Coordinates of C-alpha atoms in Angstrom, one line a residue:
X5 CA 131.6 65.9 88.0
X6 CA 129.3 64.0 85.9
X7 CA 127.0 65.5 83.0
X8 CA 123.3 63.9 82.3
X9 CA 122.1 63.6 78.8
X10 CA 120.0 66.7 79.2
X11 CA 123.5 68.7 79.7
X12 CA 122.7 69.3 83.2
X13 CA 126.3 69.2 85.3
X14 CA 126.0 67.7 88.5
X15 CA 128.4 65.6 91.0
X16 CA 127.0 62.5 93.4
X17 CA 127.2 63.6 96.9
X18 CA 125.6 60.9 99.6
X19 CA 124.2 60.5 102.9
X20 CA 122.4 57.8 105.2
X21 CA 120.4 56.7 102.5
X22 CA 123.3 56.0 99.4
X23 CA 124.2 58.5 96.7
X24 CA 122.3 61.4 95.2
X25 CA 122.7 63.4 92.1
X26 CA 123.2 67.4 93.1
X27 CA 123.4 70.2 90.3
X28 CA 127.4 70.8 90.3
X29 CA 126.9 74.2 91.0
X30 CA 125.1 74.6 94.1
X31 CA 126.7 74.2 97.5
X32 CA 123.8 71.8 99.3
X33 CA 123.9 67.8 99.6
X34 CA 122.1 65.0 99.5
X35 CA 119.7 65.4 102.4
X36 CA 118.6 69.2 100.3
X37 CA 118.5 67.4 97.2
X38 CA 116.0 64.7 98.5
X39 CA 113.7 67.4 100.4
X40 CA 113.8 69.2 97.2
X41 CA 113.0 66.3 94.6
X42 CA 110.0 64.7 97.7
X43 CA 108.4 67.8 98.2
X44 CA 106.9 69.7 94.8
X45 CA 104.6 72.1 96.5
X46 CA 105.0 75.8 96.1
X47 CA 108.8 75.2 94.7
X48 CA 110.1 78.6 93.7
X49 CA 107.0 80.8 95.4
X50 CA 107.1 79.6 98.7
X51 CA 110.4 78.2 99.8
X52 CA 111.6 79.2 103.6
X53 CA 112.0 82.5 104.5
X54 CA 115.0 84.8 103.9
X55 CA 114.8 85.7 107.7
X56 CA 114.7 81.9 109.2
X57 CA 117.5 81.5 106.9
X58 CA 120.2 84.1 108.2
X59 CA 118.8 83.5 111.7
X60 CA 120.2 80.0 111.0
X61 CA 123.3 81.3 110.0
X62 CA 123.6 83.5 113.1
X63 CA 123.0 80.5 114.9
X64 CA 125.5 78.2 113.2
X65 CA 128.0 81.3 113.8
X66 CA 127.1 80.8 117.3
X67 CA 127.2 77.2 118.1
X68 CA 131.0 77.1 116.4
X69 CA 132.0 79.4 118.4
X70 CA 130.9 78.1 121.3
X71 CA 132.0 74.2 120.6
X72 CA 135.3 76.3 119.6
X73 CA 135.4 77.6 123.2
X74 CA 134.3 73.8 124.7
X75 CA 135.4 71.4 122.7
X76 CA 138.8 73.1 121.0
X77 CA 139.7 69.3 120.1
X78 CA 137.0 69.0 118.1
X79 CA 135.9 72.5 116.5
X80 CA 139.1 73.5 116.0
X81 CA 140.2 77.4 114.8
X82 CA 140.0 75.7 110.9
X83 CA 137.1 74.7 111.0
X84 CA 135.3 77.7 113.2
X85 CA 137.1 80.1 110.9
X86 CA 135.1 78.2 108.0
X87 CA 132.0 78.1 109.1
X88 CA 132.2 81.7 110.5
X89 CA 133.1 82.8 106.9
X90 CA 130.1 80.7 105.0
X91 CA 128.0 82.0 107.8
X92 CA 128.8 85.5 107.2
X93 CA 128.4 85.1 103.7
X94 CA 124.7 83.6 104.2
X95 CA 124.0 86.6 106.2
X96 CA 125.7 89.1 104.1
X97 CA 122.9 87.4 101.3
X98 CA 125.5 86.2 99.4
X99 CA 124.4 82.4 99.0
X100 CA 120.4 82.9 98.3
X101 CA 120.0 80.3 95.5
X102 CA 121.4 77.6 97.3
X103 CA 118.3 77.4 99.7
X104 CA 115.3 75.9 97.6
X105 CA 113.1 74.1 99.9
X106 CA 109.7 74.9 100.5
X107 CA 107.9 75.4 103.7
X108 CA 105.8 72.4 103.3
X109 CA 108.3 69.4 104.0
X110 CA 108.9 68.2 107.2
X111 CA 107.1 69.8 110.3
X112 CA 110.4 69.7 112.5
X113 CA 111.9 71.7 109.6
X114 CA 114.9 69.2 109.7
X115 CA 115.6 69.5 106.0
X116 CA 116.4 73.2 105.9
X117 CA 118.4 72.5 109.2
X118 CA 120.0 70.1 106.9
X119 CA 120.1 72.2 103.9
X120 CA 121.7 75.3 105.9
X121 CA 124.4 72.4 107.2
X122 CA 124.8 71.3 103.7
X123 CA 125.6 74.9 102.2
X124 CA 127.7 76.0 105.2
X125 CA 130.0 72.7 104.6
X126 CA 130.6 72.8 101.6
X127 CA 131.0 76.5 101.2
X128 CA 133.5 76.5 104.1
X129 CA 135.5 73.7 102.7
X130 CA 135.3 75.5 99.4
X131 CA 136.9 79.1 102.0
X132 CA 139.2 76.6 103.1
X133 CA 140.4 75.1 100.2
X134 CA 140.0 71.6 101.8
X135 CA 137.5 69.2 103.0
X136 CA 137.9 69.6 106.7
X137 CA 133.8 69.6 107.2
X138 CA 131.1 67.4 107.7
X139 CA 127.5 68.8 107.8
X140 CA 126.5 66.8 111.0
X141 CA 129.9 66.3 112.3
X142 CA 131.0 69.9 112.5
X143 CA 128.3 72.4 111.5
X144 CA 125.6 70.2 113.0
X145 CA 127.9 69.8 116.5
X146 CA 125.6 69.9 119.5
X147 CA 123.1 70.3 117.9
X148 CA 119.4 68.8 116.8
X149 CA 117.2 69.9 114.0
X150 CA 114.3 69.9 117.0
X151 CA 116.4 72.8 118.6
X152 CA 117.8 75.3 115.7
X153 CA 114.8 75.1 114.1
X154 CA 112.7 76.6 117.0
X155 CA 115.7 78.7 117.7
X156 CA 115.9 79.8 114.3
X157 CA 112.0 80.9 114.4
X158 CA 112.8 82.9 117.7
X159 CA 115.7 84.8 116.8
X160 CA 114.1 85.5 113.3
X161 CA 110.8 86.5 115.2
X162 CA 112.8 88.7 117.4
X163 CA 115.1 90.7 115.2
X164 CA 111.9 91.0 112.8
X165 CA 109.8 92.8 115.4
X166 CA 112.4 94.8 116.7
X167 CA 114.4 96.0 114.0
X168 CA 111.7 96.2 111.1
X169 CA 107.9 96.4 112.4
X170 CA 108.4 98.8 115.5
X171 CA 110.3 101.3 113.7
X172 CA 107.7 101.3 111.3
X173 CA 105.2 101.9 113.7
X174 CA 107.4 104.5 114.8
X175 CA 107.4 106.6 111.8
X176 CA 104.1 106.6 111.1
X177 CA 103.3 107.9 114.9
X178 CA 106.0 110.7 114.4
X179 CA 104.0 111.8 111.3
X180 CA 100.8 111.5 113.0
X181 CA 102.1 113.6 116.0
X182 CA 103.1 116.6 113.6
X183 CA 99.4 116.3 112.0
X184 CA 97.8 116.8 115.7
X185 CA 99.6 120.1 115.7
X186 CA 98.5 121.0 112.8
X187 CA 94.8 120.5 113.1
X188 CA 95.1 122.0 116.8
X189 CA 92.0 124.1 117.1
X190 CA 89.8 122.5 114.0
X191 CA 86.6 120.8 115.6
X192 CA 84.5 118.8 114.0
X193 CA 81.6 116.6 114.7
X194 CA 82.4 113.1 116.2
X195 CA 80.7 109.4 115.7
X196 CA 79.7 106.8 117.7
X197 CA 77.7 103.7 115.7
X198 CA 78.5 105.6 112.3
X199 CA 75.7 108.1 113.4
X200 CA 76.5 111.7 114.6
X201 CA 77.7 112.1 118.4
X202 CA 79.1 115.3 120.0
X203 CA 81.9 117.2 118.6
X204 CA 85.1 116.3 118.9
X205 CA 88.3 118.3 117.7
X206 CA 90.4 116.6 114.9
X207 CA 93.6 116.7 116.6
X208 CA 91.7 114.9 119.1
X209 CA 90.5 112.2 116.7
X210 CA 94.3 111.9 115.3
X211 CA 95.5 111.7 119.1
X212 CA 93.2 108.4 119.1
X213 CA 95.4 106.7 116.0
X214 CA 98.7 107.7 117.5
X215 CA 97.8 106.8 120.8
X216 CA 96.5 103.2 119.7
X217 CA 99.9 102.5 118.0
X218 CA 101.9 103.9 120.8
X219 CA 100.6 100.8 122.7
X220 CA 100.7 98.6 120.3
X221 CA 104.5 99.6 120.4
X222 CA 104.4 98.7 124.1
X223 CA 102.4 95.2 123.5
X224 CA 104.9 94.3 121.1
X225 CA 107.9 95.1 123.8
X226 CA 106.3 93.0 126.1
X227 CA 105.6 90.1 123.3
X228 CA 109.2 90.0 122.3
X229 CA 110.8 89.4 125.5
X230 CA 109.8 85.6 126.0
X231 CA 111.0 84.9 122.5
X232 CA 114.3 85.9 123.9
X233 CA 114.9 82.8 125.1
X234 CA 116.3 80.2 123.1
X235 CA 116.1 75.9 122.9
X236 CA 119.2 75.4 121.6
X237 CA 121.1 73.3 123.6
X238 CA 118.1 70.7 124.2
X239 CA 119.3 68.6 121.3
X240 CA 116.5 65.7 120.2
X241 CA 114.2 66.1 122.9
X242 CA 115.2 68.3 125.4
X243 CA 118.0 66.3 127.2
X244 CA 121.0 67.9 126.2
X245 CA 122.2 64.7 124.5
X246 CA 125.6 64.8 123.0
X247 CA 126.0 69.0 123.9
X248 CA 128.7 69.3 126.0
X249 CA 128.2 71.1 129.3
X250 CA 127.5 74.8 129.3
X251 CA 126.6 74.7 125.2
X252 CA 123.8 76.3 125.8
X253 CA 124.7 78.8 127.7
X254 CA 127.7 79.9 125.5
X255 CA 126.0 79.5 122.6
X256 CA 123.0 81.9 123.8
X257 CA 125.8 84.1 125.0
X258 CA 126.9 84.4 121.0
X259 CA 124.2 84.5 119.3
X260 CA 123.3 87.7 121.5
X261 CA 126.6 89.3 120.6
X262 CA 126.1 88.7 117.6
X263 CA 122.8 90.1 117.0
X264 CA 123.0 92.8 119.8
X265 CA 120.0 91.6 121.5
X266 CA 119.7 89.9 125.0
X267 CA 119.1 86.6 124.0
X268 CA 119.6 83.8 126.7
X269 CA 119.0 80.0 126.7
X270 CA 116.1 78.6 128.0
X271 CA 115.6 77.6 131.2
X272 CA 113.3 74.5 130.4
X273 CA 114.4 73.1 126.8
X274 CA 111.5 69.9 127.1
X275 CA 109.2 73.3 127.2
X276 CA 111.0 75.1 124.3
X277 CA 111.3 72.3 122.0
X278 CA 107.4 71.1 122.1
X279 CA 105.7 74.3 122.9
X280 CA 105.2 76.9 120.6
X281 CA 103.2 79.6 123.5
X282 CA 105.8 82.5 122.9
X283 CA 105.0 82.5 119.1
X284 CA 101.1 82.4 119.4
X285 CA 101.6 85.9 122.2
X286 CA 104.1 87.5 120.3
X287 CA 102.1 87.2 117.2
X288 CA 98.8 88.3 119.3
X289 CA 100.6 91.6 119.7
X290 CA 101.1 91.7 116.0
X291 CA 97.8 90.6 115.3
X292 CA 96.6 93.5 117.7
X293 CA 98.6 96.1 115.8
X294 CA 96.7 95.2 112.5
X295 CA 93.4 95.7 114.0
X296 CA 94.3 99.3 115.2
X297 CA 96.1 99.9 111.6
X298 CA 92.6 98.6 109.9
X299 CA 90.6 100.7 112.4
X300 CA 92.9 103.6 111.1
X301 CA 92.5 102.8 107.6
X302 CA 89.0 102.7 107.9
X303 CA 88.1 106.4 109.6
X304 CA 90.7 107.9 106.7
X305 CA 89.2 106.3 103.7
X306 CA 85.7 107.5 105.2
X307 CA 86.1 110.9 106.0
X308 CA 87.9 111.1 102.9
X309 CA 84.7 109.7 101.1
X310 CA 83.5 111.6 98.6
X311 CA 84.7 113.8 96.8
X312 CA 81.1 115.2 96.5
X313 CA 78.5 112.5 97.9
X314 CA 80.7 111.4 100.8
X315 CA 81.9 113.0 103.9
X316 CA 84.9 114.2 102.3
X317 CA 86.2 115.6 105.9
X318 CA 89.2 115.4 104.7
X319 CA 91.4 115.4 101.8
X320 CA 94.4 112.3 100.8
X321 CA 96.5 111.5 98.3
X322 CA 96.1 111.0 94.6
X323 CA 98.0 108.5 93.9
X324 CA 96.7 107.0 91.0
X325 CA 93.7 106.6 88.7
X326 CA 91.0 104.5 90.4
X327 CA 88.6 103.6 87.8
X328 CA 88.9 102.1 84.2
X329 CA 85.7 103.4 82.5
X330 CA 85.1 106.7 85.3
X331 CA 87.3 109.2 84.3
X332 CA 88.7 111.5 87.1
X333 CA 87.6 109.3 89.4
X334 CA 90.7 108.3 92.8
X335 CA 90.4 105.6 95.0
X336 CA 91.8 105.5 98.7
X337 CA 94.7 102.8 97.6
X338 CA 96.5 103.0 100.4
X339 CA 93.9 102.3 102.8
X340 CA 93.0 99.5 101.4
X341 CA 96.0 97.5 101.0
X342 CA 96.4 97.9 104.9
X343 CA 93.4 96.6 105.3
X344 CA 94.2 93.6 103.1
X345 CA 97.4 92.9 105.1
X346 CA 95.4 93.5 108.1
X347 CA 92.9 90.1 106.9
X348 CA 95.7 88.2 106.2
X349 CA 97.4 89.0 109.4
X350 CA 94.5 87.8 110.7
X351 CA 94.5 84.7 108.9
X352 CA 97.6 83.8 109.9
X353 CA 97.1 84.1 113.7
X354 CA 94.5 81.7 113.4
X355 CA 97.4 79.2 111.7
X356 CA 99.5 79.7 113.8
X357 CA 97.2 79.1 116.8
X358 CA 96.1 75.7 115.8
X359 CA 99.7 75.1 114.3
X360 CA 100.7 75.9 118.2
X361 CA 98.3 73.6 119.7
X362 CA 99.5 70.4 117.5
X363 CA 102.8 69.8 119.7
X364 CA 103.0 65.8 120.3
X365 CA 105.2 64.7 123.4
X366 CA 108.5 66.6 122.8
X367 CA 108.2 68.0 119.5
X368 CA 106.0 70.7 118.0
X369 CA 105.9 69.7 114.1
X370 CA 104.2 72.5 112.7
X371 CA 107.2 74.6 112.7
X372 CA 107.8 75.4 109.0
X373 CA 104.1 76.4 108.5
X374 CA 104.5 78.8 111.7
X375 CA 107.5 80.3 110.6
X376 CA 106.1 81.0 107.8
X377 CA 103.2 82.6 108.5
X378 CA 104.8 84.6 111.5
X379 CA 107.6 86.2 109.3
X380 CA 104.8 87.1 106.6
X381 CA 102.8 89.0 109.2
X382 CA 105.7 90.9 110.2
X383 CA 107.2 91.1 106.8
X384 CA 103.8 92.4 105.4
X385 CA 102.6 94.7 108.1
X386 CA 106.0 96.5 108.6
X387 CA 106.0 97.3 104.7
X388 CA 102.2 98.4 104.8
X389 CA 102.6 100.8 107.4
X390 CA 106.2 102.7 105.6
X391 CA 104.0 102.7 102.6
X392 CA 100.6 103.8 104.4
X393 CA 103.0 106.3 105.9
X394 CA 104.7 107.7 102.9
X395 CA 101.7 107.5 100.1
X396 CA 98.9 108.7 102.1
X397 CA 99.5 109.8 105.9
X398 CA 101.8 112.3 105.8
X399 CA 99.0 114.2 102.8
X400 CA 96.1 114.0 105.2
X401 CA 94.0 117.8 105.0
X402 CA 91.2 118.9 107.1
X403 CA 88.7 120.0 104.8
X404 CA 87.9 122.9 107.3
X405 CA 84.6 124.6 105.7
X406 CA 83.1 120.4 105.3
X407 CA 83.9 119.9 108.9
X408 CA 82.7 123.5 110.2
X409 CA 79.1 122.5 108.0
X410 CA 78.5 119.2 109.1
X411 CA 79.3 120.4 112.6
X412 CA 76.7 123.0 112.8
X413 CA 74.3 120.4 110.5
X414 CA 74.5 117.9 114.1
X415 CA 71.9 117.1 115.8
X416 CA 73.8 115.5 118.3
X417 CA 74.7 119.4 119.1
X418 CA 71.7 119.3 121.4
X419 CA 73.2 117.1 124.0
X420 CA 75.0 121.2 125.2
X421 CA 71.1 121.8 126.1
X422 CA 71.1 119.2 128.6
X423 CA 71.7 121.2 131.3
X424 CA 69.7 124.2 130.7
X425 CA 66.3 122.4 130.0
X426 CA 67.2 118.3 130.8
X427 CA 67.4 115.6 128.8
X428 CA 63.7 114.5 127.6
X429 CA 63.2 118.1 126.3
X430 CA 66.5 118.6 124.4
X431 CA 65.4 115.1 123.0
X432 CA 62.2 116.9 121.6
X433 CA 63.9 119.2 120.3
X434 CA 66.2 116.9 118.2
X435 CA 63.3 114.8 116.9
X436 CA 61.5 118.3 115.7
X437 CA 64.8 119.6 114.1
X438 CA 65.1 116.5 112.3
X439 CA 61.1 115.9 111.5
X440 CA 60.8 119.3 109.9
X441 CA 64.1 119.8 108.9
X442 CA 64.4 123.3 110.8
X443 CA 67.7 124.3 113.1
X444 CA 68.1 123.1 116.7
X445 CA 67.9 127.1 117.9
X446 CA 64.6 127.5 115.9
X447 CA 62.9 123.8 117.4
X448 CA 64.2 124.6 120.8
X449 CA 62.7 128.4 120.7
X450 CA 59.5 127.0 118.6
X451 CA 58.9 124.8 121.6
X452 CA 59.3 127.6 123.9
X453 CA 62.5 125.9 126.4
X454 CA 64.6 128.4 125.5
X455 CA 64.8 132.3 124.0
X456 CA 66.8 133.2 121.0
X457 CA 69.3 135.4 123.4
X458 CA 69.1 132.7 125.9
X459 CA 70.2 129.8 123.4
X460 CA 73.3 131.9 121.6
X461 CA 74.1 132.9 125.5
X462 CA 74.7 128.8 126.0
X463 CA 74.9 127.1 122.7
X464 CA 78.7 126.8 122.1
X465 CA 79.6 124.0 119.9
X466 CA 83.3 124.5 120.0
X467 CA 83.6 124.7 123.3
X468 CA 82.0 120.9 124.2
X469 CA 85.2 119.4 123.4

């Protein structure tokens, strides 16, 4: 261990490329070091996410296992034991600080494949309490930066949508299934164009959200299941080169036991090293879940509009004070930070889309930029929706007596005419309703279609839903 004239400890540690100073404390080499000291851009704000680094641990778990099982000689029980324990330990979120690179470096991601080498290495020889590995040699065994890293993005992908968005989505459809039954029996008018349409009953409108996100949850199922399949195992370019036989398999084989999920090697690995398809549809799904969630947002914050000039339909939350010079005055906050995570959702299917469409021969080199923008939709979204959910959902009231008024106020209510004196003269009837502000009984009687026992004997708004 040396010490600079600053007081900074580090110790020289080396690669390819000669010796490198690394702070004495952290647990990454050379390669790290050089990523971190080349690459300036967003250091500390937007290094790689949490979730692409324990699915590399759950892959580097994997792969010693299986070159354990292969290649006994060579990954012996020392050295799987080791790297099983720093890998753990990653997962377990034990070693955060020792991965500081930044999304923007290399496209392959080959430096954070490097730095998770790097960490588990040296950690592992620190569990063992001797240098028995090498960060190519041993963690790095069968392996290519061109295959863990898209691995890593599909695992990480997988788990995220799985076990943190869809149960999200979940929660907020079980609290929108206990306001249907609620509102049962409330009707209200509906709208089509933001203009008054026929009624509608609000349990009805609320079966709409629930039913949208309900499929949504389906989409997402079906998105998820081609990301289930895994490159590792391709190496370099797709070949295999230096994997032993079945690798791939076995290693697939782990890392599904490993996360409980039917993960299985890929069938065509010059396919899942340079194409990036599975990303671009799984993310579609998620991008379709943020335009029903902004749909949602929208038809609460307006019928909550108000509370007085509005159509304050309904009633939400107070969370907070809205204004800083109107007293008294709430905002609908929770609204509209889903719709801000439903923009930038947005956004980042459109990165990830031309990100998807820049593969080059056998290698995608987008993959940090895609990664990162996939794991912050999911990220985002699943945290918008608990909060959506818990700070304004579950305090949704029908403001009966506004709903009953505006109801009765429709003239939309005239399409119930329809049959009793056709189309052209119910639409008459609106326009003079409307013209001379004057009730849809007293135009239709004025105009002489109907009498004033014959309309009350058909005119039933609560029954036109």
């Amino acid at each position: 261990m040396n010490q600079d004239t600053n007081t900074q400890k580090y110790r020289i540690e080396h690669d390819s490329m000669g010796e490198v100073k690394v702070p004495a404390e952290s647990y990454w080499g050379a390669q790290t070091q050089r990523s971190h000291d080349n690459f300036p851009i967003g250091v500390g704000i937007e290094t790689m996410p949490k979730e692409i680094i324990l699915a590399f641990g759950i892959l580097k778990k994997a792969a010693a296992l299986a070159n354990n099982e292969i290649v006994p000689d060579r990954m012996t029980e020392a050295k799987c034991k080791a790297i099983s324990k720093a890998c753990d330990e990653i997962n377990e979120g034990l070693l955060w600080d020792h991965f500081p690179l930044v999304v923007w470096q290399t496209g392959s991601g080959t430096q954070s494949n490097m730095n998770v080498n790097e960490v588990v290495a040296n950690r592992g020889n620190a569990i063992a309490g001797e240098k028995i590995l090498h960060p190519n040699d041993d963690v790095n065994m069968s392996q290519s930066s061109n295959d863990t890293f898209p691995t890593a993005l599909h695992i990480a992908a997988v788990l995220g949508i799985e076990q943190k968005l869809i149960p999200a989505v979940n929660e907020l459809v079980s609290v929108l299934q206990t306001l249907e039954k609620e509102n049962e029996g409330i009707v209200k008018s509906g709208r089509t164009h933001l203009q008054d349409a026929v009624p509608i009953s609000f349990s009805q409108e609320i079966s709409g959200w629930r039913s949208s996100l309900e499929k949504d949850i389906e989409l997402l199922k079906l998105s998820v299941s081609p990301l289930k399949e895994l490159a590792l195992g391709g190496t370099a370019v797709g070949t295999g080169l230096n994997a032993p036989k079945d690798f791939d398999v076995k290693v697939a084989k782990h890392i599904a036991e490993l996360t409980g999920t039917d993960f299985v090697t890929a069938n065509n690995k010059f396919h899942a090293l340079s194409s990036r398809d599975e990303v671009v549809f799984a993310h579609g799904a998620v991008k379709a879940l943020a335009a029903d969630m902004m749909k949602i947002a929208n038809d609460v914050r307006w019928l909550a509009s108000g509370p007085r000039c509005g159509l304050g339909e309904i009633t939400i939350p107070e969370n907070e004070p809205g204004s800083s010079i109107m007293p008294g005055k709430v905002n609908p906050t929770q609204c509209e930070q889903v719709t801000m995570v439903a923009v930038q959702v947005m956004g980042n299917d459109s990165t990830i889309g031309i990100a998807a469409s820049q593969g080059n021969f056998e290698l995608n080199v987008f993959l940090p930029v895609i990664a990162y923008n996939f794991t912050q939709s999911v990220r985002l979204l699943s945290e918008s929706i608990l909060s959506f959910k818990d700070n304004c959902a579950v305090g949704i009231k029908a403001n009966k007596e506004k709903m009953h008024e505006n109801l009765y106020n429709s003239l939309m209510l005239v399409t119930a005419l329809n049959p009793y004196i056709g189309y052209e003269n119910a639409a008459k009837c609106a326009h003079k309703a409307f013209e001379e502000n004057i009730s849809l009984k007293e135009a239709c009687v004025g105009l002489g279609f109907l009498t004033k026992e014959r309309f009350d004997e058909v005119f039933h708004p609560e029954e036109m839903i």
